[in-house]
Coordinates of C-alpha atoms and ligand atoms in Angstrom, one line a residue:
Chain A
M1003 CA -25.3 9.4 -24.6
S1004 CA -21.7 9.4 -23.5
T1005 CA -20.7 7.5 -20.4
R1006 CA -17.6 8.0 -18.4
K1007 CA -16.3 4.5 -17.5
E1008 CA -14.4 5.9 -14.5
E1009 CA -17.5 7.4 -13.0
A1010 CA -19.6 4.2 -13.2
N1011 CA -18.9 3.0 -9.7
F1012 CA -20.7 6.0 -8.2
A1013 CA -23.9 4.3 -9.0
K1014 CA -23.0 1.0 -7.6
S1015 CA -23.8 1.8 -3.9
D1016 CA -24.8 4.6 -1.7
Q1017 CA -21.4 4.4 0.1
F1018 CA -19.6 4.8 -3.3
N1019 CA -21.8 7.6 -4.3
L1020 CA -20.6 9.8 -1.4
T1021 CA -16.9 9.6 -2.1
M1022 CA -14.6 10.8 -4.9
L1023 CA -13.4 8.9 -7.9
P1024 CA -10.4 9.7 -10.0
G1025 CA -10.9 10.8 -13.6
K1026 CA -9.0 9.7 -16.7
F1027 CA -6.3 12.2 -16.1
A1028 CA -5.6 11.3 -12.5
I1029 CA -5.6 7.6 -13.4
G1030 CA -3.3 8.3 -16.3
L1031 CA -0.8 10.0 -14.1
R1032 CA -0.6 7.0 -11.8
T1033 CA 0.9 4.9 -14.6
C1034 CA 2.7 7.6 -16.6
K1035 CA 6.3 6.5 -16.2
I1036 CA 7.9 10.0 -16.5
F1037 CA 5.5 11.5 -14.0
Q1038 CA 6.0 8.6 -11.7
L1039 CA 9.7 8.8 -11.9
F1040 CA 9.5 12.4 -10.7
R1041 CA 7.1 11.4 -7.9
F1042 CA 9.4 8.5 -7.0
V1043 CA 12.2 11.1 -6.3
V1044 CA 9.8 13.4 -4.5
I1045 CA 8.3 10.6 -2.3
N1046 CA 11.7 9.3 -1.5
I1047 CA 12.9 12.7 -0.4
K1048 CA 9.8 13.2 1.7
M1049 CA 10.2 9.8 3.3
L1050 CA 13.9 10.4 4.0
I1051 CA 13.0 13.7 5.7
V1052 CA 10.3 11.8 7.8
V1053 CA 12.9 9.2 8.7
S1054 CA 15.5 11.8 9.7
K1055 CA 13.0 13.7 11.8
S1056 CA 12.1 10.5 13.5
H1057 CA 15.6 9.5 14.7
Chain B
M1006 CA 31.7 -8.2 30.9
S1007 CA 28.0 -7.4 30.8
R1008 CA 25.3 -9.6 29.3
L1009 CA 22.4 -8.2 27.3
I1010 CA 19.5 -10.6 26.5
I1011 CA 17.0 -9.7 23.8
M1012 CA 13.8 -11.7 23.9
G1013 CA 12.4 -11.8 20.4
G1014 CA 14.3 -11.7 17.1
G1015 CA 11.7 -10.0 14.9
V1016 CA 11.8 -6.5 13.4
S1017 CA 12.5 -4.7 16.6
G1018 CA 14.6 -7.2 18.5
H1019 CA 16.7 -8.0 15.5
T1020 CA 17.4 -4.3 15.0
A1021 CA 18.3 -3.9 18.7
A1022 CA 20.5 -7.0 18.7
T1023 CA 22.5 -6.2 15.6
F1024 CA 23.1 -2.6 16.7
A1025 CA 23.9 -3.5 20.3
K1026 CA 26.5 -6.1 19.1
K1027 CA 28.0 -3.6 16.7
W1028 CA 28.3 -0.9 19.4
L1029 CA 29.4 -3.3 22.3
G1030 CA 31.9 -5.3 20.3
D1031 CA 33.5 -8.4 21.8
K1032 CA 33.8 -7.0 25.3
H1033 CA 30.2 -7.7 26.1
E1034 CA 27.8 -10.5 25.4
V1035 CA 24.6 -10.1 23.3
I1036 CA 22.1 -13.0 23.4
V1037 CA 19.0 -13.3 21.3
V1038 CA 16.3 -15.7 22.4
T1039 CA 13.7 -16.3 19.7
P1040 CA 11.6 -19.3 18.9
N1041 CA 11.9 -19.2 15.1
S1042 CA 14.8 -20.5 13.0
Q1043 CA 13.9 -18.1 10.2
W1044 CA 13.7 -14.3 10.1
N1045 CA 10.6 -13.1 8.3
W1046 CA 10.1 -9.7 6.5
I1047 CA 6.5 -9.7 7.5
P1048 CA 5.2 -6.9 5.2
S1049 CA 6.0 -9.0 2.2
N1050 CA 3.8 -11.8 3.5
I1051 CA 1.1 -10.0 1.6
W1052 CA 2.6 -11.0 -1.7
V1053 CA 3.1 -14.6 -0.5
G1054 CA -0.6 -14.6 0.4
V1055 CA -1.6 -14.0 -3.2
G1056 CA 1.0 -16.3 -4.7
Q1057 CA 3.3 -13.6 -6.0
M1058 CA 6.2 -14.5 -3.7
T1059 CA 7.3 -17.7 -2.1
K1060 CA 7.9 -18.2 1.6
E1061 CA 11.6 -18.5 0.8
Q1062 CA 11.7 -15.0 -0.7
V1063 CA 10.5 -13.4 2.5
T1064 CA 12.5 -15.5 5.1
F1065 CA 16.1 -16.4 5.8
P1066 CA 17.8 -18.6 8.4
L1067 CA 18.9 -16.6 11.5
A1068 CA 21.7 -18.9 12.7
P1069 CA 24.3 -17.9 10.0
V1070 CA 23.5 -14.2 10.4
Y1071 CA 23.9 -14.3 14.2
K1072 CA 27.1 -16.4 13.8
K1073 CA 28.5 -13.7 11.5
A1074 CA 27.4 -10.9 13.8
K1075 CA 28.9 -12.8 16.8
I1076 CA 25.5 -12.7 18.5
D1077 CA 24.7 -15.7 20.7
Y1078 CA 21.5 -17.2 19.4
K1079 CA 19.1 -19.5 21.4
Q1080 CA 16.3 -20.9 19.3
A1081 CA 13.9 -20.9 22.2
K1082 CA 11.0 -19.0 23.7
A1083 CA 11.4 -16.9 26.8
V1084 CA 9.0 -18.2 29.5
S1085 CA 9.6 -16.1 32.7
I1086 CA 11.5 -13.2 34.1
H1087 CA 13.1 -13.2 37.5
P1088 CA 14.4 -9.7 38.0
N1089 CA 15.6 -10.2 41.6
G1090 CA 17.0 -13.6 41.1
K1091 CA 16.0 -16.5 43.4
A1092 CA 16.1 -17.3 47.1
D1093 CA 19.8 -18.1 47.2
N1094 CA 21.0 -15.8 44.4
D1095 CA 20.3 -12.2 43.7
D1096 CA 21.3 -12.3 40.0
A1097 CA 18.5 -11.6 37.5
Y1098 CA 17.7 -14.3 35.1
I1099 CA 15.1 -15.5 32.6
T1100 CA 13.9 -19.0 31.9
I1101 CA 13.7 -20.2 28.3
E1102 CA 12.3 -23.3 26.6
Y1103 CA 14.0 -24.5 23.4
T1104 CA 12.2 -24.9 20.2
E1105 CA 15.2 -26.1 18.2
D1106 CA 15.0 -29.5 16.6
G1107 CA 16.6 -32.0 18.9
K1108 CA 16.2 -29.8 22.0
V1109 CA 12.5 -29.2 21.9
G1110 CA 11.1 -28.7 25.4
Q1111 CA 14.4 -28.4 27.2
T1112 CA 14.6 -25.5 29.6
E1113 CA 17.4 -23.3 30.8
E1114 CA 18.0 -20.3 33.1
L1115 CA 19.9 -17.4 31.5
G1116 CA 21.4 -14.7 33.7
Y1117 CA 21.3 -11.1 32.4
D1118 CA 22.5 -7.6 33.3
Y1119 CA 20.2 -6.0 30.8
L1120 CA 17.0 -7.3 29.3
I1121 CA 15.1 -6.1 26.2
N1122 CA 11.6 -7.5 25.6
A1123 CA 10.9 -7.5 21.8
T1124 CA 8.6 -10.5 21.8
G1125 CA 6.0 -8.7 19.5
P1126 CA 2.4 -9.9 19.6
K1127 CA 0.6 -13.0 20.4
L1128 CA -1.8 -13.5 17.5
N1129 CA -4.8 -13.9 19.7
F1130 CA -7.1 -15.8 17.4
G1131 CA -8.8 -17.4 20.4
A1132 CA -10.3 -14.0 21.4
T1133 CA -13.0 -14.5 18.8
E1134 CA -15.1 -17.7 18.8
G1135 CA -14.3 -19.8 15.8
L1136 CA -11.4 -17.6 14.6
G1137 CA -8.9 -20.0 16.3
E1138 CA -7.6 -21.5 19.5
G1139 CA -5.2 -19.4 21.6
S1140 CA -2.5 -18.2 19.1
N1141 CA -3.5 -20.9 16.5
L1142 CA -5.4 -20.0 13.4
G1143 CA -8.8 -21.8 13.1
E1144 CA -10.1 -23.8 10.1
H1145 CA -12.6 -21.3 8.7
T1146 CA -10.5 -18.3 7.8
V1147 CA -6.9 -17.6 6.6
S1148 CA -4.2 -15.2 7.9
V1149 CA -1.2 -13.5 6.4
C1150 CA 0.5 -12.7 9.8
T1151 CA 3.2 -15.3 9.4
A1152 CA 4.9 -16.6 6.2
D1153 CA 3.3 -20.1 6.8
H1154 CA -0.1 -18.6 7.2
A1155 CA 0.4 -16.5 4.0
E1156 CA 1.4 -19.6 2.0
H1157 CA -1.7 -21.4 3.2
A1158 CA -3.8 -18.3 2.3
S1159 CA -2.4 -18.3 -1.2
H1160 CA -3.4 -22.0 -1.8
E1161 CA -6.9 -21.3 -0.6
L1162 CA -7.2 -18.2 -2.8
E1163 CA -6.1 -20.3 -5.8
K1164 CA -9.0 -22.6 -5.2
I1165 CA -11.4 -19.6 -5.1
F1166 CA -10.0 -18.3 -8.4
A1167 CA -10.4 -21.7 -9.9
K1168 CA -14.0 -21.9 -8.9
A1169 CA -14.7 -18.4 -10.2
K1170 CA -13.1 -19.4 -13.5
A1171 CA -15.4 -22.4 -13.6
G1172 CA -18.3 -20.0 -13.4
E1173 CA -19.1 -20.3 -9.7
R1174 CA -19.7 -16.9 -8.1
Q1175 CA -17.4 -16.3 -5.1
K1176 CA -17.4 -14.0 -2.1
I1177 CA -14.3 -12.8 -0.4
L1178 CA -14.3 -11.1 3.0
V1179 CA -11.1 -9.4 4.4
G1180 CA -10.5 -7.3 7.5
T1181 CA -10.3 -7.5 11.2
G1182 CA -11.6 -10.4 13.3
H1183 CA -12.4 -8.6 16.5
G1184 CA -13.4 -5.2 17.8
M1185 CA -10.0 -4.5 19.3
C1186 CA -7.7 -5.4 16.4
T1187 CA -4.9 -3.4 15.1
C1188 CA -2.9 -3.8 11.8
Q1189 CA -5.8 -2.7 9.5
G1190 CA -3.0 -1.6 7.1
A1191 CA -2.0 -5.2 6.4
A1192 CA -5.6 -6.3 5.7
F1193 CA -6.1 -3.2 3.5
E1194 CA -3.0 -4.1 1.5
Y1195 CA -4.2 -7.7 1.2
I1196 CA -7.7 -6.9 0.0
F1197 CA -6.3 -4.8 -2.8
N1198 CA -3.8 -7.4 -3.8
I1199 CA -6.6 -9.9 -4.1
E1200 CA -8.6 -7.5 -6.2
H1201 CA -5.6 -6.9 -8.4
E1202 CA -4.9 -10.6 -8.8
A1203 CA -8.5 -11.4 -9.5
K1204 CA -8.5 -8.8 -12.3
K1205 CA -5.3 -10.2 -13.7
A1206 CA -6.7 -13.7 -13.6
G1207 CA -9.8 -12.5 -15.5
V1208 CA -12.2 -13.5 -12.7
R1209 CA -12.9 -10.1 -11.0
D1210 CA -16.5 -10.1 -12.4
M1211 CA -17.2 -13.4 -10.7
I1212 CA -16.0 -12.3 -7.3
D1213 CA -17.6 -10.0 -4.7
I1214 CA -15.0 -8.5 -2.4
K1215 CA -16.0 -7.0 0.9
W1216 CA -14.1 -5.3 3.7
I1217 CA -15.0 -5.5 7.4
S1218 CA -13.2 -3.6 10.1
N1219 CA -13.4 -2.3 13.6
E1220 CA -12.5 1.3 12.4
A1221 CA -15.2 3.9 13.1
F1222 CA -14.5 5.2 9.6
L1223 CA -12.5 3.9 6.6
G1224 CA -9.0 5.2 6.7
D1225 CA -8.8 5.3 10.5
F1226 CA -5.9 2.8 10.5
G1227 CA -5.8 2.8 14.3
M1228 CA -4.3 6.3 14.2
G1229 CA -7.6 8.2 14.4
G1230 CA -7.2 8.7 10.6
L1231 CA -4.9 11.4 9.2
H1232 CA -5.2 14.5 7.1
M1233 CA -3.2 15.0 4.0
K1234 CA -2.8 17.6 1.3
V1235 CA -4.4 16.8 -2.0
G1236 CA -5.1 19.3 -4.7
G1237 CA -4.6 22.3 -2.4
Y1238 CA -6.9 20.9 0.3
A1239 CA -6.1 19.1 3.5
V1240 CA -8.4 16.1 3.4
S1241 CA -9.2 13.3 5.8
S1242 CA -7.9 9.8 5.0
K1243 CA -11.5 8.7 5.1
L1244 CA -12.1 10.3 1.7
F1245 CA -8.8 8.8 0.4
A1246 CA -9.7 5.3 1.6
E1247 CA -13.3 5.4 0.5
S1248 CA -12.3 6.5 -2.9
L1249 CA -9.8 3.6 -3.2
F1250 CA -12.6 1.1 -2.2
A1251 CA -15.2 2.7 -4.5
E1252 CA -12.8 2.8 -7.5
R1253 CA -12.1 -0.9 -7.1
N1254 CA -15.8 -1.8 -6.4
V1255 CA -15.0 -3.1 -2.9
D1256 CA -17.8 -2.7 -0.5
W1257 CA -17.3 -2.1 3.2
I1258 CA -18.7 -2.7 6.7
I1259 CA -17.1 -0.6 9.4
G1260 CA -17.4 -0.1 13.1
A1261 CA -17.7 -3.9 13.4
H1262 CA -16.8 -6.3 16.1
V1263 CA -16.6 -9.9 14.7
S1264 CA -18.1 -12.0 17.5
K1265 CA -18.2 -15.4 16.0
V1266 CA -16.8 -17.2 13.0
E1267 CA -18.2 -20.4 11.5
A1268 CA -17.7 -22.2 8.2
G1269 CA -18.5 -19.7 5.5
N1270 CA -20.2 -17.2 7.8
I1271 CA -19.3 -14.5 10.4
H1272 CA -21.5 -12.8 13.0
Y1273 CA -20.8 -9.2 13.9
E1274 CA -22.0 -6.4 16.1
L1275 CA -21.9 -2.8 14.9
L1276 CA -21.2 0.5 16.8
D1277 CA -24.9 1.2 16.7
G1278 CA -25.6 -2.0 18.6
S1279 CA -27.2 -3.8 15.7
T1280 CA -25.9 -7.3 14.7
G1281 CA -25.5 -9.0 11.4
E1282 CA -24.1 -11.9 9.5
E1283 CA -21.9 -12.1 6.4
S1284 CA -21.2 -15.1 4.4
F1285 CA -18.0 -15.8 2.6
D1286 CA -16.2 -18.4 0.5
F1287 CA -12.7 -17.1 1.5
S1288 CA -11.9 -14.8 4.4
M1289 CA -8.8 -13.3 5.8
L1290 CA -9.4 -11.8 9.2
I1291 CA -6.5 -10.2 11.3
P1292 CA -6.7 -11.5 14.9
P1293 CA -6.4 -9.1 17.9
F1294 CA -2.9 -8.8 19.4
A1295 CA -1.9 -9.4 23.0
G1296 CA 1.4 -9.8 24.8
V1297 CA 3.0 -13.2 24.4
G1298 CA 2.2 -14.2 28.0
L1299 CA 5.6 -13.9 29.7
K1300 CA 5.4 -14.3 33.5
A1301 CA 7.5 -12.6 36.1
Y1302 CA 8.4 -13.8 39.6
D1303 CA 10.2 -12.3 42.6
K1304 CA 12.9 -13.9 44.7
A1305 CA 10.4 -15.9 46.8
G1306 CA 8.7 -17.2 43.6
E1307 CA 5.7 -14.8 44.1
D1308 CA 4.0 -13.9 40.8
I1309 CA 4.8 -10.2 40.0
T1310 CA 3.6 -10.4 36.4
A1311 CA 1.1 -7.6 37.1
T1312 CA 3.9 -5.3 38.3
I1313 CA 5.9 -5.6 35.0
F1314 CA 3.1 -6.2 32.5
A1315 CA -0.1 -4.4 31.7
P1316 CA -3.3 -6.6 31.7
N1317 CA -3.0 -7.1 27.9
G1318 CA 0.3 -8.8 28.4
F1319 CA 2.5 -5.9 27.0
M1320 CA 5.4 -4.7 29.1
K1321 CA 5.0 -1.5 31.1
V1322 CA 7.4 1.3 30.2
D1323 CA 7.8 5.0 30.9
A1324 CA 4.3 5.9 29.5
N1325 CA 1.6 7.7 31.4
Y1326 CA -0.9 4.9 32.1
S1327 CA -3.2 7.1 34.1
A1328 CA -4.2 9.7 31.5
G1329 CA -7.8 8.8 32.0
A1330 CA -10.5 10.0 29.6
Y1331 CA -10.0 10.7 25.9
E1332 CA -10.2 14.5 26.5
N1333 CA -7.1 14.3 28.7
W1334 CA -4.9 12.4 26.3
K1335 CA -1.7 14.1 25.3
A1336 CA 1.2 13.3 23.1
S1337 CA 3.4 13.3 26.2
D1338 CA 1.5 10.2 27.5
W1339 CA 3.6 8.2 25.0
P1340 CA 6.8 6.6 26.2
R1341 CA 10.2 8.1 25.3
T1342 CA 12.8 5.6 26.6
Y1343 CA 10.9 2.4 26.9
Q1344 CA 12.5 1.6 30.3
N1345 CA 10.4 -0.4 32.7
P1346 CA 9.5 1.8 35.7
T1347 CA 10.2 -0.9 38.3
F1348 CA 13.3 -2.5 36.9
S1349 CA 15.7 0.0 35.3
N1350 CA 17.7 -2.7 33.5
M1351 CA 14.6 -3.9 31.6
F1352 CA 13.3 -2.3 28.4
A1353 CA 10.6 -3.1 25.8
C1354 CA 10.5 -2.3 22.1
G1355 CA 8.3 -2.7 19.1
I1356 CA 4.8 -4.2 19.7
A1357 CA 5.9 -5.6 23.1
F1358 CA 5.6 -2.3 25.0
A1359 CA 2.3 -1.4 26.5
P1360 CA 0.9 1.8 25.0
P1361 CA -0.6 4.3 27.4
H1362 CA -4.0 4.2 25.6
I1363 CA -5.3 3.8 22.1
I1364 CA -4.8 6.6 19.4
S1365 CA -8.2 6.5 17.7
K1366 CA -11.2 7.9 19.6
P1367 CA -12.5 5.2 22.0
M1368 CA -15.8 3.8 20.9
S1369 CA -18.2 1.1 22.1
S1370 CA -21.6 -0.2 21.1
P1371 CA -24.7 0.5 23.3
N1372 CA -24.2 -3.0 24.5
G1373 CA -20.8 -2.0 26.0
T1374 CA -18.7 -3.8 23.4
P1375 CA -15.5 -1.8 22.7
I1376 CA -15.1 -1.4 19.0
N1377 CA -12.0 0.6 18.2
P1378 CA -8.6 -0.2 16.7
T1379 CA -5.7 -0.5 19.0
P1380 CA -2.6 1.4 18.2
P1381 CA -0.4 0.2 15.3
R1382 CA 3.3 -0.2 16.0
T1383 CA 4.4 -0.7 12.4
G1384 CA 7.9 -1.6 11.1
M1385 CA 9.5 1.8 11.0
P1386 CA 8.6 2.8 14.6
S1387 CA 9.5 -0.8 15.8
G1388 CA 12.9 -0.5 14.2
I1389 CA 13.6 3.0 15.4
I1390 CA 12.5 2.1 19.0
G1391 CA 14.6 -1.1 18.9
K1392 CA 17.7 0.9 17.9
A1393 CA 17.1 3.7 20.5
V1394 CA 16.7 1.1 23.3
A1395 CA 19.8 -0.7 22.2
H1396 CA 21.7 2.6 22.2
S1397 CA 20.5 3.3 25.8
V1398 CA 21.6 -0.1 27.0
C1399 CA 25.0 0.2 25.3
D1400 CA 25.5 3.6 27.0
L1401 CA 24.5 2.2 30.4
I1402 CA 27.0 -0.6 29.9
T1403 CA 29.8 1.5 28.7
K1404 CA 29.3 4.8 30.5
G1405 CA 27.6 3.6 33.7
D1406 CA 24.2 4.0 35.3
S1407 CA 24.1 7.8 34.9
A1408 CA 24.2 7.6 31.1
K1409 CA 21.4 9.6 29.4
L1410 CA 18.9 7.3 27.8
H1411 CA 18.0 7.7 24.2
E1412 CA 14.5 8.7 23.3
A1413 CA 12.1 7.7 20.5
S1414 CA 8.6 8.8 21.2
M1415 CA 5.9 7.8 18.7
A1416 CA 4.5 11.3 19.2
E1417 CA 7.8 12.7 17.6
M1418 CA 8.2 9.9 15.1
G1419 CA 6.8 9.3 11.6
A1420 CA 5.9 6.2 9.8
A1421 CA 6.0 5.3 6.1
C1422 CA 3.5 2.8 4.8
V1423 CA 3.3 1.5 1.3
A1424 CA 0.4 -0.7 0.4
S1425 CA 1.2 -2.1 -3.0
S1426 CA -0.7 -4.5 -5.2
G1427 CA 0.8 -6.5 -8.1
K1428 CA 4.4 -7.5 -8.5
G1429 CA 5.4 -6.5 -12.0
V1430 CA 7.6 -3.4 -12.5
F1431 CA 5.0 -1.6 -14.5
N1432 CA 1.7 -3.4 -13.8
G1433 CA 1.4 -2.7 -10.1
T1434 CA 0.1 0.2 -8.2
A1435 CA 0.5 1.4 -4.6
A1436 CA -0.9 3.8 -2.0
A1437 CA 2.2 5.3 -0.5
M1438 CA 1.6 7.1 2.8
T1439 CA 3.7 8.9 5.4
V1440 CA 2.4 10.2 8.6
Y1441 CA 4.2 12.5 11.0
P1442 CA 4.0 12.1 13.9
V1443 CA 2.3 8.7 14.3
V1444 CA 0.6 9.8 17.5
P1445 CA -1.1 13.2 16.8
D1446 CA 0.1 16.1 18.8
F1447 CA -2.7 18.7 18.9
E1448 CA -0.7 21.1 21.0
K1449 CA 2.0 21.3 18.4
Y1450 CA -0.1 20.9 15.3
P1451 CA -3.6 22.3 16.1
G1452 CA -6.4 21.0 13.9
T1453 CA -5.0 17.8 12.4
G1454 CA -2.5 16.9 15.2
R1455 CA 0.1 16.3 12.4
D1456 CA 2.5 18.1 10.2
T1457 CA 0.6 18.1 6.8
D1458 CA 3.9 18.8 4.9
Y1459 CA 5.0 15.3 5.9
T1460 CA 1.7 13.5 6.2
F1461 CA 0.7 12.6 2.7
G1462 CA -0.7 9.8 0.6
E1463 CA -0.6 9.2 -3.1
I1464 CA -1.4 6.4 -5.5
G1465 CA 0.8 5.3 -8.3
L1466 CA 3.6 3.3 -9.7
A1467 CA 6.2 5.3 -7.7
G1468 CA 5.0 3.9 -4.4
H1469 CA 5.0 0.4 -5.9
W1470 CA 8.7 0.8 -6.9
I1471 CA 9.4 2.0 -3.4
K1472 CA 7.7 -1.1 -1.8
H1473 CA 9.9 -3.4 -4.0
I1474 CA 13.0 -1.6 -3.1
L1475 CA 12.1 -1.7 0.6
H1476 CA 11.6 -5.4 0.4
H1477 CA 15.2 -6.0 -0.8
L1478 CA 16.8 -3.3 1.3
F1479 CA 15.3 -4.5 4.6
I1480 CA 16.2 -8.1 3.9
Y1481 CA 19.7 -7.0 3.0
K1482 CA 20.0 -5.0 6.2
A1483 CA 18.6 -7.8 8.4
K1484 CA 21.2 -10.1 6.9
V1485 CA 23.9 -7.7 8.2
K1486 CA 25.5 -7.4 4.9
P1487 CA 28.2 -4.7 4.1
G1488 CA 26.9 -1.2 4.6
W1489 CA 23.7 -2.4 6.5
T1490 CA 23.9 0.4 9.0
L1491 CA 23.4 2.9 6.2
I1492 CA 19.9 1.7 5.5
P1493 CA 17.5 3.5 7.8
E1494 CA 15.0 1.7 9.9
Ligands
FAD1376 C1 0.7 -9.1 7.3 C2 1.4 -8.0 7.9 C3 1.9 -6.9 7.1 C4 2.5 -5.8 7.6 N1 2.9 -4.9 6.7 C5 3.6 -3.8 7.2 C6 4.1 -2.8 6.3 O1 3.8 -2.8 5.1 N2 4.8 -1.8 6.8 C7 5.1 -1.7 8.2 O2 5.7 -0.8 8.6 N3 4.7 -2.7 9.0 C8 3.9 -3.7 8.6 N4 3.5 -4.7 9.5 C9 3.8 -4.5 10.9 C10 5.2 -5.1 11.2 O3 5.3 -6.4 10.8 C11 5.4 -5.0 12.7 O4 5.3 -3.6 13.1 C12 6.7 -5.5 13.2 O5 6.9 -6.8 12.8 C13 6.8 -5.4 14.7 O6 8.0 -5.8 15.1 P1 8.3 -6.5 16.5 O7 9.7 -6.8 16.6 O8 7.7 -5.8 17.6 O9 7.4 -7.9 16.4 P2 7.7 -9.1 15.5 O10 8.4 -8.7 14.2 O11 6.5 -9.9 15.4 O12 8.8 -10.0 16.3 C14 8.6 -10.6 17.5 C15 9.5 -11.8 17.6 O13 9.4 -12.3 19.0 C16 9.4 -13.7 18.9 N5 8.7 -14.2 20.1 C17 7.4 -14.4 20.3 N6 7.3 -15.0 21.6 C18 8.5 -15.0 22.1 C19 8.9 -15.5 23.4 N7 8.1 -16.0 24.3 N8 10.3 -15.4 23.6 C20 11.1 -15.0 22.7 N9 10.7 -14.5 21.5 C21 9.4 -14.6 21.2 C22 8.6 -14.0 17.6 O14 8.8 -15.3 17.2 C23 9.1 -12.9 16.7 O15 10.3 -13.3 16.1 C24 2.8 -5.8 9.0 C25 2.3 -6.8 9.8 C26 1.6 -7.9 9.3 C27 1.1 -8.9 10.3

């Protein structure tokens, strides 16, 4: 029987069972340097817009 | 020559002071009265609290910076405000008490033309039995609210990790220490840093980590939660936060008012009126915030504190304090200029101003205990408000009393928050979040109250890099180094 490690926490509590957990792909993207470099640029631009809208 | 006094040299007051001096030049006087000799970039205290940074990396001495900026610096705490002067003199003044070595306890009267109150919060540990006395942290829990607290927390955490390594199961409890706390974000960041460090130290399996907070739902953050776009959906921060906790195997208790803290144990009451206890080996509980307890007197020495300050000790400003029930709350209740309604030469910025009401939905237990977060005034709004207030005062000084005041409503202002765990370049992760506006405006943005194009959250290395960069940028800016004005608040 195959088990997905990233889904194991669903079973640990009723509270955990009712939320969402990231799969391998989503977890991988979080540390993928190229993707994160791109997100770094995007987040910075969004934050700068928020800053400029706030002044 | 006019004199501006700024009480409090933290995030908001320091921003106000440095901009005011830059704009006013040598023609006018800017004085900062603040009790600490060191400036502290408070958000990075989290890293001190897990031993990833030293106290020295998050603080620097204020005196040389103020000397360079030509700001007059009094290492003292403000004690009272006398806006109409005294019996034989109409000039407004404040009284201060020095905290500087060699002058401790000495008092002085300082006259002012304009006054900015940026005294931030009193860390009100005394509000919860056993959490501490007055503004002093007690012996049962730790705190990360000051750099010293964070250093102490890190030493205590080390002991927990050592015990876990030796095979002794440990229990960590992090969150809010009262039903009326704010600053959930700091506790949120701390709990995930502990989790990260425990994993790194190879002791995660030996440690149970639990969250306790006064939020009605996880991800409320004192802002009534927020909605963000994920995978084509607009989703509540509840789902985002719960997912983070579940992924890291961190259990939670929410809607909790911690009523009593004792050695290794807390007592709490929940929104449904039930009560419970939770044991711990290590606990960091954020205290509730209050105003720092400044007093105000009229010419005859009569106490007029209640005229200038709200009952929670924060200074009244141009907010709508009579909005009444939750159903009547509007974005326009929130202050725009931060001018005191009674004394027009007095302003408040950062945490020191009295909000019109909370942002989250008000809640209480059937026993009548209020259990809801109070509004967060995080770094970005505190800096922006400090700058706007400084701008207004400078215009009043240079253009006269009819100058238009600058505005910075939290209902038209965003905030960026990055909760990052780990300190390495590639082995950390962060939840980066922006919210726009901080105070939801349901008239402008029906449904969520916010602009979902600019309210977002995501997890990854990118946010972690941003947090590191912000640490260095803000300390650079606070040191008034070349180009400091180019770094936004
Ligand atoms: C652990 C922690 C982590 C945080 N992390 C983040 C984060 O990641 N991002 C974010 O945006 N915000 C964060 N915040 C919130 C942020 O630190 C505050 O929003 C900000 O410090 C508020 O600025 P302030 O100037 O109003 O108050 P403070 O920065 O607290 O400054 C108040 C100043 O007034 C001085 N003072 C006190 N009493 C007197 C008196 N009687 N007379 C004169 N001076 C006085 C104090 O010594 C202090 O220097 C965090 C807060 C904490 C506690």
